[in-house]
Amino acid sequence: MIDVKKLFAAAKAEGVAQFEARITSGSKLSVTTFNDEQENFTVADDGGIKIRGLADGKCGVFTSDRVDDEIIPEALAALKESAKYGNPLDPDFFIDGSAYKYEKVNNYHPELAAVPAERYIALAKEITEKARKKDKRMELVIAQVEYEYGAVVHVNNNGLNVKREMNMLTVFAQSKASDGAEVQSGMWYEFVSDLDAFDVDKFVSALVEYTVGQFGGSSVDSGKYKVVYSPDCVAALMTALGDGFSAFTAEQHMSLLEGKMGERVFSPLFTVEQKPIGDGPLCAPFDDEGVPCKNSVLIDKGVPTGYVYDLDTAKRAGVKSTGNGRLQGANVRPAVSCLTVKAGELSQAELFEKVGDGIYVTDLGGVGTGLNERSGDYSLQAAGYVIENGKLAKPVSLITVAGNIITDFADIIAVGNDSKFTYYGTTTPSVAIGSLSVSGVKQ
């Protein structure tokens, strides 16, 4: 590990007026089983350093995967060279570390770090074995158990010296099932902070039910339907909405929410918060500029409350940073984190009863290309189940759902209590939309 004091002394000697370093370290252990056999076992460590400093009033940067003392002369030379072509940067952006108070987050779990690799291997094998035994149609099951650790140290020559750590376990499984007439595939995942509390039987049941539950699926007639989106589907759509809160996006007149702050835009049942202070895997006490993070309400009962800022956009707007500076390549831009859609009071069964007749969408495909983050329009392949008389009926496939984030979230008629932390990094429950266009077999 690099000697930070030596790095800062060298920067001062080179005439770098303001200076900061962001040092990352991490490790990953991954186990994969293919049916009942171990297929892969990997252990990897990584890390890096990004330094930023002012030379003759301009900002220079240097990034490296190496984090040792030998890179110090090369790093400072590269920083000064890049500063020749860099932009002027306000010295205040190298924040005074003593001026802030940082809240505690709880997403490092020592007991998880102490779990031996053999237990992860056994868990992956147990998932594949139990899934195949639970239903003979499950021909193929691939399970992956991955432990991840990460740490960030952020220091500067104004007294900033903060550190954050996290670790988590991801349990993921893919499957293929065949009944002789058709083949279906499925997947399931869960983020785990306490392995002793992980219910492997519940996980396997969810995987098998999701996979074999698709047998016999067919399309529906095209038309307008009430739709219940599963938590994963809501999270997928939230990717477009989240970007709309960036003050930088707003400056470029590319925000989905431009001109809508403080107005009733969405359903009063729709409240969205960002919760970087907590115990979620992505929680953090400070952003990528060292500014403290804080929990806040972004949409209050359908009303967007305001944009999020980094130091740069905050200065231009005449406000304070909200602690949302995020590294994006070589730049820092404001971005929301740890989005949470406030859960309702209805169980999933009660949500279906509320809808009566409609479609429960469990899968959306082509989100990366079929969802426009600027307009909010989307047209996506979908699959799920028909809802009849308030209960799930036959599976449905080969359909396309089309709508708009703004108008659809304004048409929320009910919110479930089945909140889930998704692989989009967003925590969401299921939501019911009053009317949505669905393309099926008949126009």
GROMACS .gro file of C-alpha atoms in nm:
model
  443
    1MET     CA    1   0.000   0.000   0.000
    2ILE     CA    2   0.121   0.347  -0.085
    3ASP     CA    3   0.264   0.567   0.191
    4VAL     CA    4   0.017   0.857   0.191
    5LYS     CA    5   0.245   1.089   0.389
    6LYS     CA    6   0.525   1.031   0.139
    7LEU     CA    7   0.284   1.095  -0.151
    8PHE     CA    8   0.164   1.424  -0.005
    9ALA     CA    9   0.517   1.540   0.078
   10ALA     CA   10   0.622   1.471  -0.282
   11ALA     CA   11   0.320   1.660  -0.416
   12LYS     CA   12   0.407   1.963  -0.204
   13ALA     CA   13   0.768   1.951  -0.322
   14GLU     CA   14   0.647   1.947  -0.682
   15GLY     CA   15   0.445   2.264  -0.624
   16VAL     CA   16   0.103   2.103  -0.647
   17ALA     CA   17  -0.103   2.359  -0.454
   18GLN     CA   18  -0.403   2.146  -0.367
   19PHE     CA   19  -0.393   1.770  -0.372
   20GLU     CA   20  -0.614   1.470  -0.300
   21ALA     CA   21  -0.596   1.093  -0.335
   22ARG     CA   22  -0.872   0.836  -0.359
   23ILE     CA   23  -0.742   0.486  -0.284
   24THR     CA   24  -0.956   0.179  -0.343
   25SER     CA   25  -0.902  -0.182  -0.250
   26GLY     CA   26  -1.116  -0.489  -0.289
   27SER     CA   27  -1.137  -0.862  -0.315
   28LYS     CA   28  -1.376  -1.112  -0.463
   29LEU     CA   29  -1.432  -1.483  -0.411
   30SER     CA   30  -1.660  -1.657  -0.659
   31VAL     CA   31  -1.785  -2.016  -0.673
   32THR     CA   32  -1.986  -2.159  -0.962
   33THR     CA   33  -2.148  -2.503  -0.980
   34PHE     CA   34  -2.290  -2.659  -1.295
   35ASN     CA   35  -2.562  -2.902  -1.186
   36ASP     CA   36  -2.392  -3.098  -0.908
   37GLU     CA   37  -2.032  -3.031  -1.006
   38GLN     CA   38  -1.806  -2.742  -0.913
   39GLU     CA   39  -1.718  -2.561  -1.234
   40ASN     CA   40  -1.526  -2.258  -1.120
   41PHE     CA   41  -1.353  -2.116  -0.814
   42THR     CA   42  -1.177  -1.782  -0.836
   43VAL     CA   43  -1.020  -1.543  -0.589
   44ALA     CA   44  -0.917  -1.198  -0.705
   45ASP     CA   45  -0.782  -0.883  -0.543
   46ASP     CA   46  -0.789  -0.541  -0.701
   47GLY     CA   47  -0.725  -0.184  -0.610
   48GLY     CA   48  -0.632   0.151  -0.754
   49ILE     CA   49  -0.553   0.510  -0.688
   50LYS     CA   50  -0.677   0.832  -0.840
   51ILE     CA   51  -0.497   1.154  -0.755
   52ARG     CA   52  -0.611   1.502  -0.843
   53GLY     CA   53  -0.428   1.828  -0.789
   54LEU     CA   54  -0.385   2.189  -0.891
   55ALA     CA   55  -0.074   2.287  -1.084
   56ASP     CA   56  -0.061   2.652  -1.196
   57GLY     CA   57  -0.432   2.682  -1.120
   58LYS     CA   58  -0.538   2.399  -1.346
   59CYS     CA   59  -0.653   2.053  -1.248
   60GLY     CA   60  -0.448   1.748  -1.335
   61VAL     CA   61  -0.532   1.385  -1.270
   62PHE     CA   62  -0.357   1.050  -1.261
   63THR     CA   63  -0.508   0.705  -1.227
   64SER     CA   64  -0.336   0.372  -1.176
   65ASP     CA   65  -0.413   0.016  -1.076
   66ARG     CA   66  -0.085   0.011  -0.887
   67VAL     CA   67  -0.091   0.138  -0.531
   68ASP     CA   68   0.272   0.145  -0.414
   69ASP     CA   69   0.542   0.403  -0.346
   70GLU     CA   70   0.726   0.336  -0.672
   71ILE     CA   71   0.455   0.508  -0.875
   72ILE     CA   72   0.479   0.840  -0.685
   73PRO     CA   73   0.732   1.019  -0.917
   74GLU     CA   74   0.553   0.897  -1.230
   75ALA     CA   75   0.212   0.987  -1.087
   76LEU     CA   76   0.305   1.345  -1.004
   77ALA     CA   77   0.479   1.398  -1.337
   78ALA     CA   78   0.170   1.272  -1.518
   79LEU     CA   79  -0.057   1.490  -1.303
   80LYS     CA   80   0.143   1.805  -1.385
   81GLU     CA   81   0.146   1.718  -1.754
   82SER     CA   82  -0.230   1.663  -1.764
   83ALA     CA   83  -0.283   1.992  -1.578
   84LYS     CA   84  -0.138   2.178  -1.877
   85TYR     CA   85  -0.449   2.076  -2.068
   86GLY     CA   86  -0.686   2.071  -1.773
   87ASN     CA   87  -0.951   2.318  -1.666
   88PRO     CA   88  -0.924   2.566  -1.379
   89LEU     CA   89  -1.071   2.422  -1.060
   90ASP     CA   90  -1.193   2.603  -0.751
   91PRO     CA   91  -0.953   2.527  -0.462
   92ASP     CA   92  -1.258   2.498  -0.236
   93PHE     CA   93  -1.339   2.171  -0.413
   94PHE     CA   94  -1.059   2.019  -0.206
   95ILE     CA   95  -1.281   2.027   0.098
   96ASP     CA   96  -1.183   2.100   0.458
   97GLY     CA   97  -1.218   1.766   0.631
   98SER     CA   98  -1.272   1.924   0.973
   99ALA     CA   99  -1.579   2.112   0.854
  100TYR     CA  100  -1.797   1.803   0.812
  101LYS     CA  101  -1.955   1.538   1.029
  102TYR     CA  102  -2.001   1.191   0.886
  103GLU     CA  103  -2.277   0.951   0.980
  104LYS     CA  104  -2.218   0.582   1.029
  105VAL     CA  105  -2.328   0.314   0.785
  106ASN     CA  106  -2.360  -0.054   0.868
  107ASN     CA  107  -2.275  -0.252   0.557
  108TYR     CA  108  -1.954  -0.420   0.665
  109HIS     CA  109  -2.023  -0.753   0.835
  110PRO     CA  110  -1.722  -0.913   1.013
  111GLU     CA  111  -1.901  -1.245   1.050
  112LEU     CA  112  -1.948  -1.263   0.672
  113ALA     CA  113  -1.579  -1.193   0.618
  114ALA     CA  114  -1.494  -1.489   0.843
  115VAL     CA  115  -1.691  -1.747   0.643
  116PRO     CA  116  -1.454  -2.009   0.494
  117ALA     CA  117  -1.456  -2.071   0.120
  118GLU     CA  118  -1.562  -2.431   0.174
  119ARG     CA  119  -1.900  -2.312   0.300
  120TYR     CA  120  -1.962  -2.112  -0.016
  121ILE     CA  121  -1.876  -2.417  -0.228
  122ALA     CA  122  -2.115  -2.631  -0.026
  123LEU     CA  123  -2.393  -2.373  -0.061
  124ALA     CA  124  -2.361  -2.355  -0.440
  125LYS     CA  125  -2.374  -2.735  -0.464
  126GLU     CA  126  -2.671  -2.750  -0.229
  127ILE     CA  127  -2.869  -2.510  -0.447
  128THR     CA  128  -2.813  -2.708  -0.766
  129GLU     CA  129  -2.885  -3.042  -0.599
  130LYS     CA  130  -3.204  -2.930  -0.428
  131ALA     CA  131  -3.339  -2.748  -0.733
  132ARG     CA  132  -3.300  -3.053  -0.957
  133LYS     CA  133  -3.456  -3.281  -0.697
  134LYS     CA  134  -3.748  -3.048  -0.632
  135ASP     CA  135  -3.877  -3.078  -0.989
  136LYS     CA  136  -3.758  -3.337  -1.239
  137ARG     CA  137  -3.817  -3.092  -1.524
  138MET     CA  138  -3.522  -2.885  -1.399
  139GLU     CA  139  -3.260  -3.017  -1.640
  140LEU     CA  140  -2.990  -2.760  -1.578
  141VAL     CA  141  -2.909  -2.544  -1.277
  142ILE     CA  142  -2.608  -2.316  -1.248
  143ALA     CA  143  -2.546  -2.157  -0.908
  144GLN     CA  144  -2.300  -1.881  -0.830
  145VAL     CA  145  -2.205  -1.767  -0.480
  146GLU     CA  146  -1.990  -1.455  -0.476
  147TYR     CA  147  -1.838  -1.277  -0.179
  148GLU     CA  148  -1.722  -0.919  -0.237
  149TYR     CA  149  -1.527  -0.676  -0.019
  150GLY     CA  150  -1.450  -0.314  -0.100
  151ALA     CA  151  -1.287  -0.018   0.074
  152VAL     CA  152  -1.227   0.346  -0.017
  153VAL     CA  153  -0.990   0.591   0.151
  154HIS     CA  154  -1.022   0.959   0.056
  155VAL     CA  155  -0.757   1.204   0.177
  156ASN     CA  156  -0.647   1.556   0.086
  157ASN     CA  157  -0.408   1.823   0.209
  158ASN     CA  158  -0.691   2.014   0.383
  159GLY     CA  159  -0.735   1.756   0.655
  160LEU     CA  160  -0.982   1.524   0.486
  161ASN     CA  161  -0.918   1.162   0.586
  162VAL     CA  162  -1.220   0.932   0.560
  163LYS     CA  163  -1.266   0.564   0.494
  164ARG     CA  164  -1.555   0.332   0.415
  165GLU     CA  165  -1.579  -0.046   0.394
  166MET     CA  166  -1.845  -0.283   0.269
  167ASN     CA  167  -1.891  -0.652   0.209
  168MET     CA  168  -2.176  -0.864   0.082
  169LEU     CA  169  -2.265  -1.202  -0.056
  170THR     CA  170  -2.458  -1.250  -0.377
  171VAL     CA  171  -2.637  -1.578  -0.439
  172PHE     CA  172  -2.743  -1.619  -0.802
  173ALA     CA  173  -2.887  -1.912  -0.995
  174GLN     CA  174  -2.985  -1.979  -1.356
  175SER     CA  175  -3.192  -2.272  -1.472
  176LYS     CA  176  -3.335  -2.453  -1.772
  177ALA     CA  177  -3.640  -2.676  -1.750
  178SER     CA  178  -3.806  -2.900  -2.009
  179ASP     CA  179  -4.137  -3.085  -2.007
  180GLY     CA  180  -4.074  -3.257  -2.340
  181ALA     CA  181  -4.282  -3.010  -2.536
  182GLU     CA  182  -4.117  -2.680  -2.449
  183VAL     CA  183  -3.811  -2.543  -2.274
  184GLN     CA  184  -3.811  -2.255  -2.026
  185SER     CA  185  -3.529  -2.072  -1.852
  186GLY     CA  186  -3.526  -1.885  -1.525
  187MET     CA  187  -3.310  -1.704  -1.275
  188TRP     CA  188  -3.322  -1.593  -0.914
  189TYR     CA  189  -3.090  -1.397  -0.688
  190GLU     CA  190  -3.055  -1.265  -0.337
  191PHE     CA  191  -2.811  -1.033  -0.161
  192VAL     CA  192  -2.700  -1.172   0.173
  193SER     CA  193  -2.543  -1.004   0.476
  194ASP     CA  194  -2.595  -1.290   0.723
  195LEU     CA  195  -2.529  -1.636   0.582
  196ASP     CA  196  -2.675  -1.806   0.888
  197ALA     CA  197  -3.009  -1.638   0.815
  198PHE     CA  198  -3.012  -1.734   0.447
  199ASP     CA  199  -3.300  -1.974   0.369
  200VAL     CA  200  -3.169  -2.200   0.095
  201ASP     CA  201  -3.497  -2.393   0.066
  202LYS     CA  202  -3.695  -2.072   0.013
  203PHE     CA  203  -3.441  -1.961  -0.248
  204VAL     CA  204  -3.462  -2.292  -0.435
  205SER     CA  205  -3.843  -2.289  -0.425
  206ALA     CA  206  -3.851  -1.940  -0.575
  207LEU     CA  207  -3.611  -2.043  -0.853
  208VAL     CA  208  -3.806  -2.358  -0.942
  209GLU     CA  209  -4.146  -2.190  -0.925
  210TYR     CA  210  -4.029  -1.904  -1.144
  211THR     CA  211  -3.885  -2.144  -1.405
  212VAL     CA  212  -4.153  -2.410  -1.433
  213GLY     CA  213  -4.430  -2.156  -1.383
  214GLN     CA  214  -4.369  -2.032  -1.737
  215PHE     CA  215  -4.479  -2.358  -1.902
  216GLY     CA  216  -4.786  -2.315  -2.115
  217GLY     CA  217  -4.742  -1.944  -2.156
  218SER     CA  218  -4.904  -1.760  -2.445
  219SER     CA  219  -4.969  -1.409  -2.562
  220VAL     CA  220  -5.278  -1.196  -2.500
  221ASP     CA  221  -5.490  -0.972  -2.719
  222SER     CA  222  -5.348  -0.624  -2.770
  223GLY     CA  223  -5.514  -0.350  -2.571
  224LYS     CA  224  -5.513  -0.148  -2.251
  225TYR     CA  225  -5.461  -0.343  -1.931
  226LYS     CA  226  -5.415  -0.282  -1.562
  227VAL     CA  227  -5.059  -0.392  -1.493
  228VAL     CA  228  -4.872  -0.490  -1.179
  229TYR     CA  229  -4.497  -0.448  -1.216
  230SER     CA  230  -4.277  -0.672  -0.999
  231PRO     CA  231  -4.005  -0.506  -0.788
  232ASP     CA  232  -3.737  -0.587  -1.048
  233CYS     CA  233  -3.947  -0.430  -1.323
  234VAL     CA  234  -4.010  -0.116  -1.119
  235ALA     CA  235  -3.635  -0.091  -1.053
  236ALA     CA  236  -3.562  -0.122  -1.426
  237LEU     CA  237  -3.791   0.169  -1.504
  238MET     CA  238  -3.644   0.372  -1.218
  239THR     CA  239  -3.308   0.383  -1.399
  240ALA     CA  240  -3.449   0.652  -1.626
  241LEU     CA  241  -3.618   0.843  -1.347
  242GLY     CA  242  -3.307   0.849  -1.127
  243ASP     CA  243  -3.096   1.025  -1.390
  244GLY     CA  244  -3.354   1.303  -1.406
  245PHE     CA  245  -3.253   1.424  -1.058
  246SER     CA  246  -2.896   1.509  -1.162
  247ALA     CA  247  -2.827   1.883  -1.156
  248PHE     CA  248  -2.574   1.833  -1.435
  249THR     CA  249  -2.835   1.663  -1.654
  250ALA     CA  250  -3.069   1.952  -1.576
  251GLU     CA  251  -2.802   2.205  -1.682
  252GLN     CA  252  -2.784   2.030  -2.018
  253HIS     CA  253  -3.164   2.051  -2.047
  254MET     CA  254  -3.176   1.673  -2.067
  255SER     CA  255  -3.354   1.597  -1.742
  256LEU     CA  256  -3.680   1.408  -1.753
  257LEU     CA  257  -3.794   1.626  -1.463
  258GLU     CA  258  -3.704   1.968  -1.601
  259GLY     CA  259  -3.975   2.220  -1.511
  260LYS     CA  260  -4.149   1.972  -1.284
  261MET     CA  261  -3.982   2.029  -0.947
  262GLY     CA  262  -4.232   2.120  -0.676
  263GLU     CA  263  -4.530   2.013  -0.885
  264ARG     CA  264  -4.762   1.715  -0.847
  265VAL     CA  265  -4.622   1.498  -1.124
  266PHE     CA  266  -4.677   1.144  -0.998
  267SER     CA  267  -4.939   0.956  -0.804
  268PRO     CA  268  -4.967   1.059  -0.436
  269LEU     CA  269  -4.898   0.692  -0.361
  270PHE     CA  270  -4.549   0.730  -0.508
  271THR     CA  271  -4.275   0.840  -0.267
  272VAL     CA  272  -3.908   0.796  -0.349
  273GLU     CA  273  -3.613   0.844  -0.115
  274GLN     CA  274  -3.241   0.808  -0.142
  275LYS     CA  275  -3.093   0.629   0.158
  276PRO     CA  276  -2.712   0.617   0.145
  277ILE     CA  277  -2.706   0.614   0.526
  278GLY     CA  278  -2.820   0.271   0.640
  279ASP     CA  279  -2.725  -0.093   0.613
  280GLY     CA  280  -2.772  -0.159   0.240
  281PRO     CA  281  -2.481  -0.297   0.034
  282LEU     CA  282  -2.430   0.033  -0.150
  283CYS     CA  283  -2.463   0.266   0.150
  284ALA     CA  284  -2.179   0.512   0.202
  285PRO     CA  285  -2.105   0.791   0.453
  286PHE     CA  286  -1.941   1.015   0.190
  287ASP     CA  287  -1.947   1.067  -0.184
  288ASP     CA  288  -1.658   1.058  -0.431
  289GLU     CA  289  -1.558   1.414  -0.338
  290GLY     CA  290  -1.550   1.340   0.036
  291VAL     CA  291  -1.873   1.528   0.106
  292PRO     CA  292  -2.103   1.359   0.361
  293CYS     CA  293  -2.399   1.171   0.217
  294LYS     CA  294  -2.744   1.210   0.366
  295ASN     CA  295  -3.085   1.052   0.335
  296SER     CA  296  -3.346   1.264   0.162
  297VAL     CA  297  -3.689   1.250   0.000
  298LEU     CA  298  -3.669   1.295  -0.377
  299ILE     CA  299  -4.039   1.251  -0.453
  300ASP     CA  300  -4.280   1.334  -0.172
  301LYS     CA  301  -4.623   1.181  -0.238
  302GLY     CA  302  -4.590   1.243  -0.609
  303VAL     CA  303  -4.405   1.577  -0.588
  304PRO     CA  304  -4.036   1.592  -0.698
  305THR     CA  305  -3.852   1.797  -0.437
  306GLY     CA  306  -3.534   1.904  -0.617
  307TYR     CA  307  -3.210   1.808  -0.788
  308VAL     CA  308  -2.898   1.651  -0.637
  309TYR     CA  309  -2.560   1.826  -0.660
  310ASP     CA  310  -2.188   1.770  -0.654
  311LEU     CA  311  -1.950   2.053  -0.560
  312ASP     CA  312  -1.924   2.190  -0.914
  313THR     CA  313  -2.296   2.207  -0.998
  314ALA     CA  314  -2.373   2.331  -0.646
  315LYS     CA  315  -2.140   2.628  -0.689
  316ARG     CA  316  -2.300   2.724  -1.018
  317ALA     CA  317  -2.644   2.698  -0.864
  318GLY     CA  318  -2.548   2.889  -0.550
  319VAL     CA  319  -2.633   2.599  -0.318
  320LYS     CA  320  -2.444   2.340  -0.115
  321SER     CA  321  -2.346   1.999  -0.243
  322THR     CA  322  -2.599   1.733  -0.145
  323GLY     CA  323  -2.323   1.471  -0.121
  324ASN     CA  324  -2.406   1.314  -0.456
  325GLY     CA  325  -2.075   1.355  -0.640
  326ARG     CA  326  -2.000   1.033  -0.829
  327LEU     CA  327  -1.697   0.943  -1.036
  328GLN     CA  328  -1.798   0.887  -1.397
  329GLY     CA  329  -1.483   0.811  -1.589
  330ALA     CA  330  -1.239   1.094  -1.519
  331ASN     CA  331  -1.516   1.334  -1.416
  332VAL     CA  332  -1.736   1.381  -1.113
  333ARG     CA  333  -2.107   1.424  -1.179
  334PRO     CA  334  -2.406   1.438  -0.944
  335ALA     CA  335  -2.603   1.114  -0.928
  336VAL     CA  336  -2.861   0.966  -0.691
  337SER     CA  337  -2.772   0.662  -0.484
  338CYS     CA  338  -2.956   0.393  -0.290
  339LEU     CA  339  -3.295   0.480  -0.437
  340THR     CA  340  -3.586   0.345  -0.235
  341VAL     CA  341  -3.950   0.346  -0.341
  342LYS     CA  342  -4.160   0.365  -0.026
  343ALA     CA  343  -4.357   0.046   0.027
  344GLY     CA  344  -4.733   0.037   0.064
  345GLU     CA  345  -4.948  -0.173   0.292
  346LEU     CA  346  -5.088  -0.428   0.047
  347SER     CA  347  -4.954  -0.782   0.023
  348GLN     CA  348  -4.896  -0.921  -0.323
  349ALA     CA  349  -5.223  -1.114  -0.304
  350GLU     CA  350  -5.409  -0.797  -0.200
  351LEU     CA  351  -5.244  -0.608  -0.484
  352PHE     CA  352  -5.380  -0.861  -0.736
  353GLU     CA  353  -5.725  -0.837  -0.574
  354LYS     CA  354  -5.709  -0.458  -0.610
  355VAL     CA  355  -5.636  -0.493  -0.982
  356GLY     CA  356  -5.903  -0.756  -1.044
  357ASP     CA  357  -5.820  -0.832  -1.407
  358GLY     CA  358  -5.490  -0.743  -1.570
  359ILE     CA  359  -5.131  -0.859  -1.616
  360TYR     CA  360  -4.856  -0.920  -1.364
  361VAL     CA  361  -4.526  -0.838  -1.538
  362THR     CA  362  -4.227  -1.019  -1.389
  363ASP     CA  363  -3.972  -0.967  -1.665
  364LEU     CA  364  -3.877  -0.677  -1.891
  365GLY     CA  365  -3.631  -0.723  -2.176
  366GLY     CA  366  -3.426  -0.473  -2.372
  367VAL     CA  367  -3.423  -0.203  -2.104
  368GLY     CA  368  -3.087  -0.070  -2.225
  369THR     CA  369  -3.219   0.009  -2.572
  370GLY     CA  370  -3.596   0.026  -2.532
  371LEU     CA  371  -3.609   0.281  -2.247
  372ASN     CA  372  -3.541   0.645  -2.333
  373GLU     CA  373  -3.394   0.823  -2.031
  374ARG     CA  374  -3.461   1.167  -2.179
  375SER     CA  375  -3.827   1.135  -2.273
  376GLY     CA  376  -3.925   0.853  -2.040
  377ASP     CA  377  -4.085   0.661  -2.326
  378TYR     CA  378  -4.036   0.286  -2.337
  379SER     CA  379  -4.138  -0.015  -2.542
  380LEU     CA  380  -4.012  -0.340  -2.392
  381GLN     CA  381  -4.058  -0.711  -2.435
  382ALA     CA  382  -4.231  -0.857  -2.133
  383ALA     CA  383  -4.350  -1.175  -1.969
  384GLY     CA  384  -4.546  -1.262  -1.658
  385TYR     CA  385  -4.894  -1.384  -1.571
  386VAL     CA  386  -5.254  -1.298  -1.644
  387ILE     CA  387  -5.450  -1.174  -1.343
  388GLU     CA  388  -5.811  -1.296  -1.342
  389ASN     CA  389  -6.063  -1.214  -1.071
  390GLY     CA  390  -5.785  -1.094  -0.845
  391LYS     CA  391  -5.569  -1.406  -0.873
  392LEU     CA  392  -5.279  -1.520  -1.089
  393ALA     CA  393  -5.390  -1.737  -1.379
  394LYS     CA  394  -5.199  -1.857  -1.685
  395PRO     CA  395  -4.846  -1.744  -1.770
  396VAL     CA  396  -4.811  -1.487  -2.047
  397SER     CA  397  -4.524  -1.436  -2.291
  398LEU     CA  398  -4.452  -1.280  -2.629
  399ILE     CA  399  -4.596  -0.942  -2.534
  400THR     CA  400  -4.467  -0.587  -2.546
  401VAL     CA  401  -4.552  -0.318  -2.292
  402ALA     CA  402  -4.529   0.046  -2.398
  403GLY     CA  403  -4.564   0.357  -2.189
  404ASN     CA  404  -4.396   0.657  -2.036
  405ILE     CA  405  -4.231   0.679  -1.695
  406ILE     CA  406  -4.401   1.007  -1.606
  407THR     CA  407  -4.754   0.916  -1.709
  408ASP     CA  408  -4.736   0.559  -1.582
  409PHE     CA  409  -4.603   0.651  -1.238
  410ALA     CA  410  -4.873   0.919  -1.227
  411ASP     CA  411  -5.124   0.638  -1.280
  412ILE     CA  412  -5.015   0.423  -0.985
  413ILE     CA  413  -5.329   0.289  -0.817
  414ALA     CA  414  -5.166   0.071  -0.549
  415VAL     CA  415  -4.825  -0.009  -0.399
  416GLY     CA  416  -4.726  -0.342  -0.246
  417ASN     CA  417  -4.535  -0.415   0.073
  418ASP     CA  418  -4.297  -0.663  -0.096
  419SER     CA  419  -3.989  -0.440  -0.106
  420LYS     CA  420  -3.675  -0.595  -0.252
  421PHE     CA  421  -3.318  -0.476  -0.299
  422THR     CA  422  -3.260  -0.537  -0.670
  423TYR     CA  423  -2.954  -0.581  -0.887
  424TYR     CA  424  -3.018  -0.228  -1.016
  425GLY     CA  425  -2.910  -0.104  -0.672
  426THR     CA  426  -3.266   0.017  -0.608
  427THR     CA  427  -3.505  -0.101  -0.338
  428THR     CA  428  -3.861  -0.123  -0.467
  429PRO     CA  429  -4.195  -0.293  -0.404
  430SER     CA  430  -4.446  -0.402  -0.668
  431VAL     CA  431  -4.670  -0.127  -0.805
  432ALA     CA  432  -5.002  -0.139  -0.991
  433ILE     CA  433  -5.060   0.086  -1.292
  434GLY     CA  434  -5.418   0.179  -1.387
  435SER     CA  435  -5.381   0.146  -1.763
  436LEU     CA  436  -5.094   0.041  -1.990
  437SER     CA  437  -5.067  -0.044  -2.357
  438VAL     CA  438  -4.990  -0.410  -2.420
  439SER     CA  439  -4.919  -0.552  -2.768
  440GLY     CA  440  -4.997  -0.919  -2.812
  441VAL     CA  441  -5.134  -1.151  -3.078
  442LYS     CA  442  -5.423  -0.936  -3.203
  443GLN     CA  443  -5.416  -0.568  -3.286
   0.00000   0.00000   0.00000
